XYZ file of C-alpha atoms in Angstrom:
383
model
C 42.732 -0.208 95.354
C 39.832 0.104 92.584
C 36.493 2.073 92.921
C 33.629 0.331 94.273
C 30.564 1.927 94.221
C 31.609 3.598 91.775
C 30.468 1.238 89.605
C 26.853 1.659 89.523
C 27.338 5.181 87.685
C 27.654 4.061 84.473
C 25.910 0.337 83.628
C 27.341 -2.004 80.890
C 25.592 -2.969 78.049
C 25.691 -6.133 76.168
C 27.784 -6.323 72.763
C 30.156 -7.921 70.941
C 32.747 -6.383 68.850
C 32.544 -6.466 65.142
C 35.802 -6.062 62.004
C 33.579 -3.231 60.548
C 33.836 -0.968 63.871
C 35.805 1.408 62.536
C 34.185 2.182 58.986
C 30.747 2.967 60.920
C 33.076 4.807 63.193
C 34.030 7.037 60.310
C 30.449 6.900 59.038
C 29.039 8.271 62.107
C 31.673 11.199 62.305
C 30.742 12.117 58.497
C 27.266 11.973 59.603
C 28.018 14.933 62.574
C 30.308 16.568 60.011
C 27.643 17.080 57.726
C 24.850 18.042 60.672
C 27.370 20.744 61.431
C 27.099 21.821 57.884
C 23.732 21.938 57.655
C 23.485 23.975 61.529
C 26.486 26.308 59.695
C 28.728 25.520 62.478
C 32.095 26.180 62.552
C 33.071 24.577 66.004
C 35.696 22.089 65.780
C 35.098 19.389 67.572
C 36.416 15.600 69.312
C 33.740 13.018 69.088
C 34.803 9.930 71.427
C 33.537 6.276 70.105
C 33.096 4.999 73.668
C 32.647 1.554 72.205
C 36.815 1.973 71.460
C 37.672 2.202 75.386
C 34.906 -0.842 76.090
C 36.862 -3.138 73.524
C 40.561 -1.833 75.361
C 39.522 -2.561 78.512
C 38.327 -6.073 77.332
C 42.058 -6.850 75.057
C 44.287 -5.564 78.150
C 41.683 -7.398 80.652
C 42.439 -10.896 77.802
C 46.133 -10.242 77.468
C 47.937 -9.776 80.504
C 45.028 -11.002 83.098
C 47.219 -11.143 85.775
C 47.925 -7.241 85.625
C 45.573 -5.270 86.786
C 45.019 -1.541 85.048
C 45.376 1.787 87.272
C 44.333 4.230 84.038
C 46.277 7.621 84.152
C 44.113 10.594 85.075
C 46.253 13.082 83.804
C 45.923 11.583 79.917
C 42.114 12.551 79.270
C 40.053 13.019 82.221
C 37.002 13.225 80.382
C 33.751 12.602 82.917
C 32.041 10.151 80.630
C 35.307 8.358 80.011
C 35.841 7.639 83.472
C 32.723 6.697 84.762
C 32.272 4.490 81.896
C 36.241 2.843 83.562
C 34.977 2.604 86.668
C 32.059 0.556 85.076
C 34.404 -1.752 83.906
C 35.870 -2.077 87.648
C 38.909 0.047 86.277
C 42.022 1.459 89.116
C 42.830 4.404 88.326
C 46.182 6.572 88.662
C 45.925 9.414 90.905
C 48.990 12.952 90.529
C 46.690 15.443 92.083
C 44.805 16.141 95.075
C 42.082 18.124 91.804
C 42.866 14.261 90.023
C 42.045 12.634 93.299
C 38.623 14.607 93.219
C 37.197 13.828 90.297
C 37.200 9.815 91.056
C 35.117 8.559 93.191
C 35.695 6.438 96.056
C 38.905 6.093 95.240
C 42.203 5.187 97.377
C 45.451 5.625 96.235
C 48.626 4.093 97.321
C 51.772 7.044 97.324
C 55.028 6.710 95.850
C 58.857 7.830 96.882
C 61.984 7.424 95.378
C 63.781 10.075 98.180
C 64.576 10.823 101.182
C 62.831 13.697 101.197
C 59.248 12.079 99.801
C 59.704 9.851 102.763
C 59.936 12.240 105.696
C 57.131 14.588 104.262
C 54.548 11.646 103.665
C 56.073 10.443 107.613
C 55.105 14.561 108.994
C 51.452 14.448 106.603
C 49.866 10.455 105.694
C 51.996 7.845 107.788
C 50.050 5.149 107.843
C 50.100 5.892 103.874
C 50.778 1.882 102.077
C 53.544 2.796 100.054
C 55.270 1.985 96.867
C 59.208 2.055 96.196
C 59.747 4.046 92.785
C 63.292 2.690 90.673
C 65.357 4.332 88.002
C 65.181 1.884 84.965
C 67.873 3.462 82.686
C 67.920 1.785 79.677
C 64.624 2.172 77.646
C 63.272 2.512 73.895
C 61.306 4.741 74.654
C 61.691 8.859 73.222
C 60.541 10.208 76.233
C 62.523 8.258 79.129
C 61.309 8.945 82.453
C 64.497 7.924 83.986
C 66.113 11.218 83.346
C 63.467 12.904 86.351
C 61.967 9.963 88.471
C 62.819 6.737 90.470
C 66.043 5.702 92.772
C 68.552 4.513 91.606
C 69.564 0.929 92.700
C 72.186 2.004 94.522
C 70.745 3.707 97.026
C 67.213 1.300 97.334
C 68.052 -0.756 100.111
C 69.235 2.716 102.274
C 65.272 4.050 101.882
C 63.712 1.062 102.018
C 66.024 0.958 105.149
C 64.967 4.508 106.416
C 61.589 3.803 105.458
C 60.955 1.306 107.703
C 62.829 3.462 110.569
C 60.164 5.931 110.800
C 57.425 3.203 111.129
C 55.859 3.813 107.789
C 54.563 0.588 105.457
C 56.023 0.088 101.538
C 54.191 -2.834 99.747
C 55.983 -3.295 97.161
C 58.275 -1.988 93.809
C 56.816 0.431 90.697
C 58.439 1.612 87.085
C 57.534 3.881 84.835
C 59.909 2.550 81.489
C 59.003 6.217 79.028
C 56.640 7.675 77.371
C 55.801 4.926 73.461
C 57.892 1.927 74.142
C 59.143 0.678 71.102
C 60.536 -2.638 71.915
C 58.071 -5.086 73.635
C 61.120 -6.548 75.552
C 61.940 -3.578 77.758
C 59.481 -4.387 80.093
C 61.539 -7.649 80.577
C 64.776 -6.538 81.710
C 62.821 -3.816 84.697
C 60.887 -6.859 85.838
C 63.666 -8.375 86.847
C 65.792 -6.013 87.940
C 62.167 -5.617 90.402
C 62.706 -9.006 91.509
C 66.614 -7.513 92.066
C 64.622 -4.808 94.997
C 61.798 -7.654 96.378
C 65.505 -9.071 97.546
C 67.009 -7.151 99.097
C 64.329 -5.708 100.965
C 62.882 -9.777 101.704
C 66.825 -9.875 103.263
C 65.638 -6.233 105.842
C 62.733 -8.769 107.072
C 60.187 -6.246 104.377
C 58.365 -8.821 102.563
C 57.104 -6.681 99.214
C 53.656 -7.965 97.413
C 53.243 -5.206 94.683
C 54.674 -4.449 91.528
C 53.367 -1.449 89.495
C 55.053 -1.449 85.782
C 54.249 1.657 84.766
C 52.740 2.979 81.239
C 54.225 3.890 77.819
C 51.971 0.994 75.904
C 50.191 1.939 72.679
C 47.342 3.110 72.078
C 47.536 4.267 68.390
C 45.088 2.595 65.250
C 47.292 -0.160 64.433
C 49.396 -0.584 67.222
C 47.402 -3.912 68.456
C 49.935 -6.378 67.087
C 53.025 -4.402 69.023
C 50.492 -4.681 72.520
C 50.464 -8.139 72.232
C 54.576 -8.455 71.685
C 54.621 -6.481 75.146
C 52.020 -8.386 76.576
C 53.321 -11.792 75.447
C 56.645 -10.023 76.893
C 55.370 -8.675 80.062
C 53.605 -12.318 81.522
C 56.453 -14.141 80.332
C 58.880 -12.112 83.003
C 56.223 -12.034 85.667
C 55.527 -16.301 85.624
C 59.005 -16.192 85.851
C 60.110 -13.646 88.772
C 56.754 -13.001 90.110
C 55.066 -16.288 90.505
C 51.319 -16.533 90.644
C 51.596 -18.447 93.432
C 53.956 -16.215 95.158
C 50.684 -13.982 96.152
C 51.735 -10.804 93.843
C 49.708 -8.035 93.231
C 50.916 -7.164 89.605
C 49.556 -3.258 88.811
C 50.157 -0.495 85.250
C 49.186 2.654 84.860
C 47.788 2.949 80.835
C 46.786 6.634 79.662
C 47.378 6.521 75.865
C 46.958 2.341 75.529
C 43.083 3.592 77.103
C 42.108 6.706 75.319
C 44.557 8.226 72.582
C 41.873 5.735 69.987
C 39.093 6.900 70.766
C 38.926 10.333 70.010
C 39.121 11.715 66.749
C 39.134 15.507 66.224
C 36.215 17.379 63.082
C 37.825 20.626 61.971
C 36.649 23.468 59.997
C 39.313 24.972 56.920
C 38.908 28.731 57.622
C 41.583 30.418 55.566
C 43.903 29.021 52.606
C 45.858 30.351 50.362
C 48.871 29.731 48.284
C 52.290 30.257 48.647
C 55.977 29.483 47.095
C 58.631 26.687 47.957
C 61.622 25.150 47.363
C 60.080 22.784 45.985
C 57.430 25.069 43.529
C 53.833 25.108 45.847
C 52.362 24.251 48.473
C 48.558 25.166 49.947
C 48.464 26.548 53.069
C 45.549 25.532 55.399
C 44.270 26.895 58.734
C 42.608 25.384 60.822
C 40.332 25.840 64.252
C 42.407 23.890 66.177
C 46.334 24.823 66.695
C 49.566 23.887 68.751
C 47.581 25.571 71.991
C 44.854 24.357 71.867
C 44.178 20.458 71.633
C 47.550 19.881 69.221
C 49.902 20.766 72.105
C 51.252 17.476 72.486
C 52.719 18.174 68.970
C 54.567 20.969 70.298
C 56.440 19.232 73.033
C 56.795 15.752 71.476
C 57.367 16.709 68.062
C 55.112 14.198 66.597
C 53.530 14.318 63.314
C 49.761 14.144 62.036
C 48.162 13.500 59.270
C 44.294 13.862 58.290
C 42.337 10.574 57.296
C 42.050 10.343 53.529
C 38.619 10.541 52.648
C 37.127 7.931 49.935
C 35.869 10.995 48.070
C 39.884 12.212 47.385
C 40.571 9.191 45.430
C 39.573 10.647 41.833
C 40.640 13.846 42.731
C 44.109 15.130 42.127
C 46.490 15.514 45.052
C 48.712 18.882 45.364
C 51.400 19.750 48.207
C 49.596 21.070 50.902
C 50.274 22.266 55.201
C 48.133 22.892 57.653
C 48.318 25.341 60.249
C 46.816 26.455 63.966
C 44.743 29.326 64.211
C 46.680 31.637 66.194
C 48.471 34.416 65.992
C 52.164 32.710 66.845
C 54.248 31.709 63.211
C 54.816 28.122 64.920
C 52.061 27.625 65.253
C 51.840 24.610 62.151
C 50.087 21.511 62.463
C 51.578 19.176 60.054
C 54.013 20.360 57.137
C 54.243 18.645 53.885
C 51.007 15.977 52.790
C 49.260 15.614 50.011
C 45.676 17.102 49.948
C 42.785 17.770 46.623
C 42.021 21.847 46.492
C 40.437 21.837 49.698
C 36.937 25.312 50.236
C 37.603 27.216 52.730
C 34.355 25.468 55.615
C 35.396 21.667 54.215
C 36.000 19.380 57.007
C 39.047 17.820 57.844
C 39.094 14.464 60.179
C 41.628 13.510 62.775
C 42.380 10.819 64.161
C 44.126 9.382 68.120
C 43.193 13.013 69.665
C 42.338 10.830 72.989
C 46.388 11.442 74.819
C 47.377 14.627 76.398
C 44.927 16.808 73.656
C 41.552 17.381 75.995
C 44.076 17.595 79.516
C 46.669 20.025 77.933
C 44.738 22.451 75.926
C 44.604 26.310 77.353
C 42.862 29.433 75.660
C 45.418 31.277 74.001
C 44.635 33.652 71.984
C 40.956 33.520 73.525
C 39.516 30.503 71.742
C 37.193 28.090 73.780
C 37.754 24.411 74.258
C 37.261 22.368 72.044
C 33.897 20.131 72.885
C 33.156 16.044 73.026
C 31.030 14.380 70.839
C 29.885 11.164 71.978
C 29.014 8.200 70.138
C 29.062 3.994 70.571
C 29.832 2.059 67.925
C 28.905 -1.348 68.180
C 26.101 -3.219 67.891
C 24.090 -5.167 70.136
C 24.798 -9.646 70.161
C 21.492 -11.511 68.869
């Protein structure tokens, strides 16, 4: 179910979208960095552009009007973010008790993919409305989910039969192709496969009405084209296999799509030295964040990051550089290779697309505090 009275926590504003939104965000970030310099601040900080999230929600509803969004809280549980999503009547996908506690008036349908889970649910929550999670073996995602989650189609009918025998209510099917899907047509095959499981349930006199297509949607800056291709592919498949007149409920669990581009990291250069390399030399910059903080996702999934190129650098000579984190660990390296001007200790760098699995995964290793968030709204009101 979607949140009810939660929507009263944050009022909606009458804004319009402007093509110069990104430039205004950069201007605001530069202004904040300038103020930080005046105040002699050295701590890193995140800038959360709330309007970016509002834009993503609006684009989702326009691109896939039949697919209800249930935001994956594990991706980023910033309280302002959750209130803003609730204000726009977005649902939430929770994976733990703490996540459930952070969402007010929320009901989440449990998911199962093996008989042990069914027995647990029968004992602890017999009135639950369940989704059977199936494996999707073919995926273009660099991080597929089939290796850990979902049931093989060969046992789907057995699980459905067992659920019915236990008196449990199965209402639908769900799947998750994987994180950072590259081929927009991945969803077509998965939705077709889900249709076959719906048909199996029908043969068991079970009426399924819910299809959860999971996550994996792109959310980085410049990903609109890929997202729109995915949306078109999904719309085509659900219209063919789950037509609107069948009274089906279609939901999804986007995480990165919602928040990735909304957060920008501002870091301070706290160390600098030149070292020899096989190609000549490079400048090593040490910043006050690292892989045990907001860049932990880099370490776990091999994601490459680079700082935003600033306009004032265009007239300067660019030198081979690398960027390192602040911890005592030698593997704390953020950027292997990049071209930067000769920067000074105390200068600020900004890094885009820091909203997904950054705050949520950061630790306090070496005693460093977690990076704080500043909030801005980049929209202008419509006249």
